[in-house]
Tab-separated table of C-alpha atoms and ligand atoms in Angstrom:
chain	number	residue	atom	x	y	z
W	1	UNK	CA	66.608	-170.305	47.597
W	2	UNK	CA	66.410	-168.380	50.800
W	3	UNK	CA	68.643	-170.890	52.576
W	4	UNK	CA	71.567	-169.794	50.425
W	5	UNK	CA	71.086	-166.093	51.084
W	6	UNK	CA	68.299	-163.993	49.645
W	7	UNK	CA	70.454	-162.868	46.632
W	8	UNK	CA	71.928	-166.150	45.793
W	9	UNK	CA	70.386	-167.961	42.791
W	10	UNK	CA	70.948	-171.331	41.044
W	11	UNK	CA	72.094	-170.915	37.519
W	12	UNK	CA	70.033	-172.258	34.676
W	13	UNK	CA	70.975	-173.028	30.980
W	14	UNK	CA	70.248	-169.516	29.963
W	15	UNK	CA	73.010	-168.167	32.164
W	16	UNK	CA	75.685	-170.059	30.229
W	17	UNK	CA	77.113	-167.186	28.069
W	18	UNK	CA	77.243	-164.696	30.917
W	19	UNK	CA	78.874	-167.263	33.265
W	20	UNK	CA	81.492	-168.277	30.749
W	21	UNK	CA	82.251	-164.663	30.060
W	22	UNK	CA	82.692	-164.141	33.840
W	23	UNK	CA	85.008	-167.129	34.127
W	24	UNK	CA	87.059	-165.643	31.141
W	25	UNK	CA	87.361	-162.277	32.787
W	26	UNK	CA	88.576	-163.991	35.933
W	27	UNK	CA	91.184	-165.993	34.093
W	28	UNK	CA	89.678	-169.347	35.049
W	29	UNK	CA	89.236	-170.889	31.549
W	30	UNK	CA	92.005	-172.848	29.959
W	31	UNK	CA	92.219	-174.062	26.300
W	32	UNK	CA	92.342	-177.720	27.281
W	33	UNK	CA	89.075	-177.390	29.329
W	34	UNK	CA	85.654	-177.083	27.558
W	35	UNK	CA	84.020	-174.311	29.567
W	36	UNK	CA	80.609	-174.911	27.789
W	37	UNK	CA	80.635	-178.529	28.771
W	38	UNK	CA	81.797	-177.787	32.354
W	39	UNK	CA	78.793	-175.360	32.646
W	40	UNK	CA	76.278	-177.763	31.039
W	41	UNK	CA	77.246	-180.829	33.094
W	42	UNK	CA	77.247	-178.883	36.417
W	43	UNK	CA	73.863	-177.306	35.735
W	44	UNK	CA	72.293	-180.661	34.554
W	45	UNK	CA	73.757	-182.753	37.304
W	46	UNK	CA	71.682	-184.149	40.144
W	47	UNK	CA	74.383	-183.433	42.686
W	48	UNK	CA	75.850	-180.160	41.255
W	49	UNK	CA	74.871	-176.574	40.767
W	50	UNK	CA	76.363	-173.210	39.818
W	51	UNK	CA	75.327	-170.617	42.358
W	52	UNK	CA	75.235	-167.015	41.143
W	53	UNK	CA	74.919	-163.546	42.652
W	54	UNK	CA	73.423	-160.681	40.437
W	55	UNK	CA	73.981	-156.972	40.827
W	56	UNK	CA	72.133	-154.497	38.646
W	57	UNK	CA	70.945	-157.354	36.631
W	58	UNK	CA	74.455	-158.615	35.839
W	59	UNK	CA	76.101	-161.762	37.219
W	60	UNK	CA	78.782	-160.319	39.651
W	61	UNK	CA	79.865	-163.625	41.136
W	62	UNK	CA	79.430	-167.343	40.711
W	63	UNK	CA	80.685	-170.667	42.133
W	64	UNK	CA	80.240	-174.226	40.956
W	65	UNK	CA	79.483	-176.791	43.716
W	66	UNK	CA	79.101	-180.518	43.692
W	67	UNK	CA	78.977	-183.489	45.981
W	68	UNK	CA	80.537	-186.726	44.854
W	69	UNK	CA	79.067	-188.914	47.778
W	70	UNK	CA	82.110	-188.524	49.905
W	71	UNK	CA	83.326	-184.924	49.695
W	72	UNK	CA	81.951	-181.600	48.685
W	73	UNK	CA	83.731	-179.544	46.120
W	74	UNK	CA	83.743	-175.945	44.949
W	75	UNK	CA	85.152	-174.924	41.487
W	76	UNK	CA	85.274	-171.882	39.332
W	77	UNK	CA	84.826	-169.321	42.162
W	78	UNK	CA	84.630	-166.056	40.326
W	79	UNK	CA	84.035	-162.409	41.288
W	80	UNK	CA	83.805	-159.811	38.521
W	81	UNK	CA	87.043	-157.808	38.621
W	82	UNK	CA	85.066	-154.616	39.143
W	83	UNK	CA	83.479	-156.042	42.336
W	84	UNK	CA	86.382	-157.430	44.162
W	85	UNK	CA	87.219	-156.927	47.755
W	86	UNK	CA	83.681	-156.150	48.584
W	87	UNK	CA	82.792	-159.398	50.264
W	88	UNK	CA	81.246	-161.253	47.304
W	89	UNK	CA	83.824	-163.945	47.351
W	90	UNK	CA	83.088	-164.686	51.070
W	91	UNK	CA	79.498	-164.586	50.381
W	92	UNK	CA	79.762	-167.123	47.591
W	93	UNK	CA	81.795	-169.501	49.616
W	94	UNK	CA	79.200	-169.261	52.434
W	95	UNK	CA	76.539	-170.186	49.892
W	96	UNK	CA	78.600	-173.080	48.559
W	97	UNK	CA	79.092	-174.377	52.181
W	98	UNK	CA	75.372	-174.043	52.800
W	99	UNK	CA	74.494	-175.851	49.529
W	100	UNK	CA	76.788	-178.724	50.454
W	101	UNK	CA	75.415	-178.939	53.959
W	102	UNK	CA	71.979	-179.108	52.557
W	103	UNK	CA	73.230	-182.120	50.355
W	104	UNK	CA	74.686	-183.807	53.425
W	105	UNK	CA	78.339	-183.297	52.440
W	106	UNK	CA	80.478	-183.394	55.465
W	107	UNK	CA	83.445	-181.462	54.166
W	108	UNK	CA	84.207	-178.920	51.506
W	109	UNK	CA	87.362	-179.119	49.394
W	110	UNK	CA	88.698	-177.182	46.416
W	111	UNK	CA	91.794	-177.116	44.279
W	112	UNK	CA	93.615	-173.948	43.487
W	113	UNK	CA	96.490	-173.624	41.004
W	114	UNK	CA	99.598	-173.386	43.057
W	115	UNK	CA	100.629	-170.059	41.484
W	116	UNK	CA	97.297	-168.445	42.264
W	117	UNK	CA	98.545	-166.655	45.447
W	118	UNK	CA	95.626	-164.249	45.339
W	119	UNK	CA	93.132	-167.085	45.679
W	120	UNK	CA	95.171	-168.872	48.326
W	121	UNK	CA	95.421	-165.626	50.346
W	122	UNK	CA	91.604	-165.329	50.018
W	123	UNK	CA	90.907	-168.752	51.075
W	124	UNK	CA	93.298	-168.478	54.058
W	125	UNK	CA	91.521	-165.262	55.115
W	126	UNK	CA	88.184	-167.376	55.200
W	127	UNK	CA	89.768	-169.930	57.527
W	128	UNK	CA	90.643	-172.620	54.878
W	129	UNK	CA	93.905	-174.473	55.330
W	130	UNK	CA	96.312	-175.650	52.648
W	131	UNK	CA	96.439	-179.412	53.103
W	132	UNK	CA	99.496	-181.759	52.452
W	133	UNK	CA	97.895	-183.573	49.465
W	134	UNK	CA	99.170	-184.026	45.961
W	135	UNK	CA	96.456	-184.005	43.357
W	136	UNK	CA	96.907	-186.832	40.777
W	137	UNK	CA	94.812	-187.133	37.648
W	138	UNK	CA	94.575	-187.982	33.985
W	139	UNK	CA	92.112	-187.067	31.299
W	140	UNK	CA	89.475	-189.635	30.301
W	141	UNK	CA	88.104	-187.873	27.136
W	142	UNK	CA	91.244	-188.634	25.050
W	143	UNK	CA	91.412	-192.320	25.126
W	144	UNK	CA	92.592	-194.470	27.888
W	145	UNK	CA	96.090	-195.041	26.633
W	146	UNK	CA	98.673	-197.281	28.250
W	147	UNK	CA	98.806	-198.021	31.909
J	1	COA	C1	89.644	-164.857	44.917
J	1	COA	C2	88.297	-164.017	44.661
J	1	COA	C3	87.230	-164.892	44.314
J	1	COA	C4	88.132	-163.214	45.880
J	1	COA	O1	86.797	-162.437	45.778
J	1	COA	P1	86.650	-161.124	46.542
J	1	COA	O2	85.123	-160.820	46.441
J	1	COA	O3	87.519	-160.060	46.087
J	1	COA	O4	87.007	-161.562	48.138
J	1	COA	P2	86.126	-160.930	49.355
J	1	COA	O5	86.033	-159.416	49.146
J	1	COA	O6	85.035	-161.684	49.655
J	1	COA	O7	87.356	-161.141	50.534
J	1	COA	C5	87.128	-161.883	51.661
J	1	COA	C6	88.316	-161.852	52.543
J	1	COA	O8	89.452	-162.382	51.807
J	1	COA	C7	90.465	-161.297	51.871
J	1	COA	N1	91.293	-161.324	50.656
J	1	COA	C8	90.716	-161.218	49.345
J	1	COA	N2	91.762	-161.383	48.453
J	1	COA	C9	92.924	-161.607	49.217
J	1	COA	C10	94.199	-161.838	48.912
J	1	COA	N3	94.595	-161.880	47.619
J	1	COA	N4	95.074	-162.031	49.885
J	1	COA	C11	94.772	-162.023	51.172
J	1	COA	N5	93.415	-161.919	51.599
J	1	COA	C12	92.582	-161.558	50.608
J	1	COA	C13	89.777	-160.068	52.036
J	1	COA	O9	90.447	-158.983	52.491
J	1	COA	C14	88.591	-160.375	52.880
J	1	COA	O10	89.124	-160.477	54.229
J	1	COA	P3	88.138	-159.891	55.409
J	1	COA	O11	86.756	-160.394	55.221
J	1	COA	O12	88.767	-160.410	56.658
J	1	COA	O13	88.179	-158.426	55.242
J	1	COA	C15	88.513	-163.070	43.530
J	1	COA	O14	89.755	-162.285	43.679
J	1	COA	C16	88.604	-163.644	42.120
J	1	COA	O15	87.519	-163.910	41.539
J	1	COA	N6	89.725	-164.076	41.653
J	1	COA	C17	90.006	-164.627	40.311
J	1	COA	C18	89.397	-165.949	40.195
J	1	COA	C19	90.065	-167.043	41.105
J	1	COA	O16	91.216	-167.109	41.148
J	1	COA	N7	89.250	-167.819	41.688
J	1	COA	C20	89.578	-168.911	42.570
J	1	COA	C21	89.899	-170.160	41.843
J	1	COA	S1	90.397	-171.520	42.889
């Protein structure tokens, strides 16, 4: 996919184990989230992908992208700890923006845990702004419950 940069590839199902290991090494997995399902659904989705960058045959960085029909989203941005501060995070976000532009998404958004000061500093360095929005959600995979 030259449009995304000559060294950016779209992940396929065979990349699952390596990408989940990368997510774990980057502290992005949580016990209450099923990382395998997250990977599988993003790779299978018609409007989502996981972009990867390999160095020396290994996946050094990855980012999940998706377009919900209104906004474009980036998730699970991960740069291998041994490859940080070398421009890979910036390159992956550029690829995410290009992927979303190709899918006609007018805007890119992402959610960052509020204690992840490293990531917030990184995004600000890229020109992203913290927006005055509260994220509200609930799980749909544990029954709908009251309300
Ligand atoms: C956040 C992360 C993706 C950054 O990747 P990276 O490859 O180290 O970042 P880059 O080298 O591309 O840095 C790009 C710019 O951001 C700056 N930057 C990086 N980390 C920063 C920080 N903590 N604070 C301020 N600026 C930072 C760099 O100095 C660089 O600026 P420059 O281009 O003007 O010199 C990486 O640290 C990571 O994988 N963290 C763990 C996972 C994570 O938290 N992901 C985000 C989930 S929302």
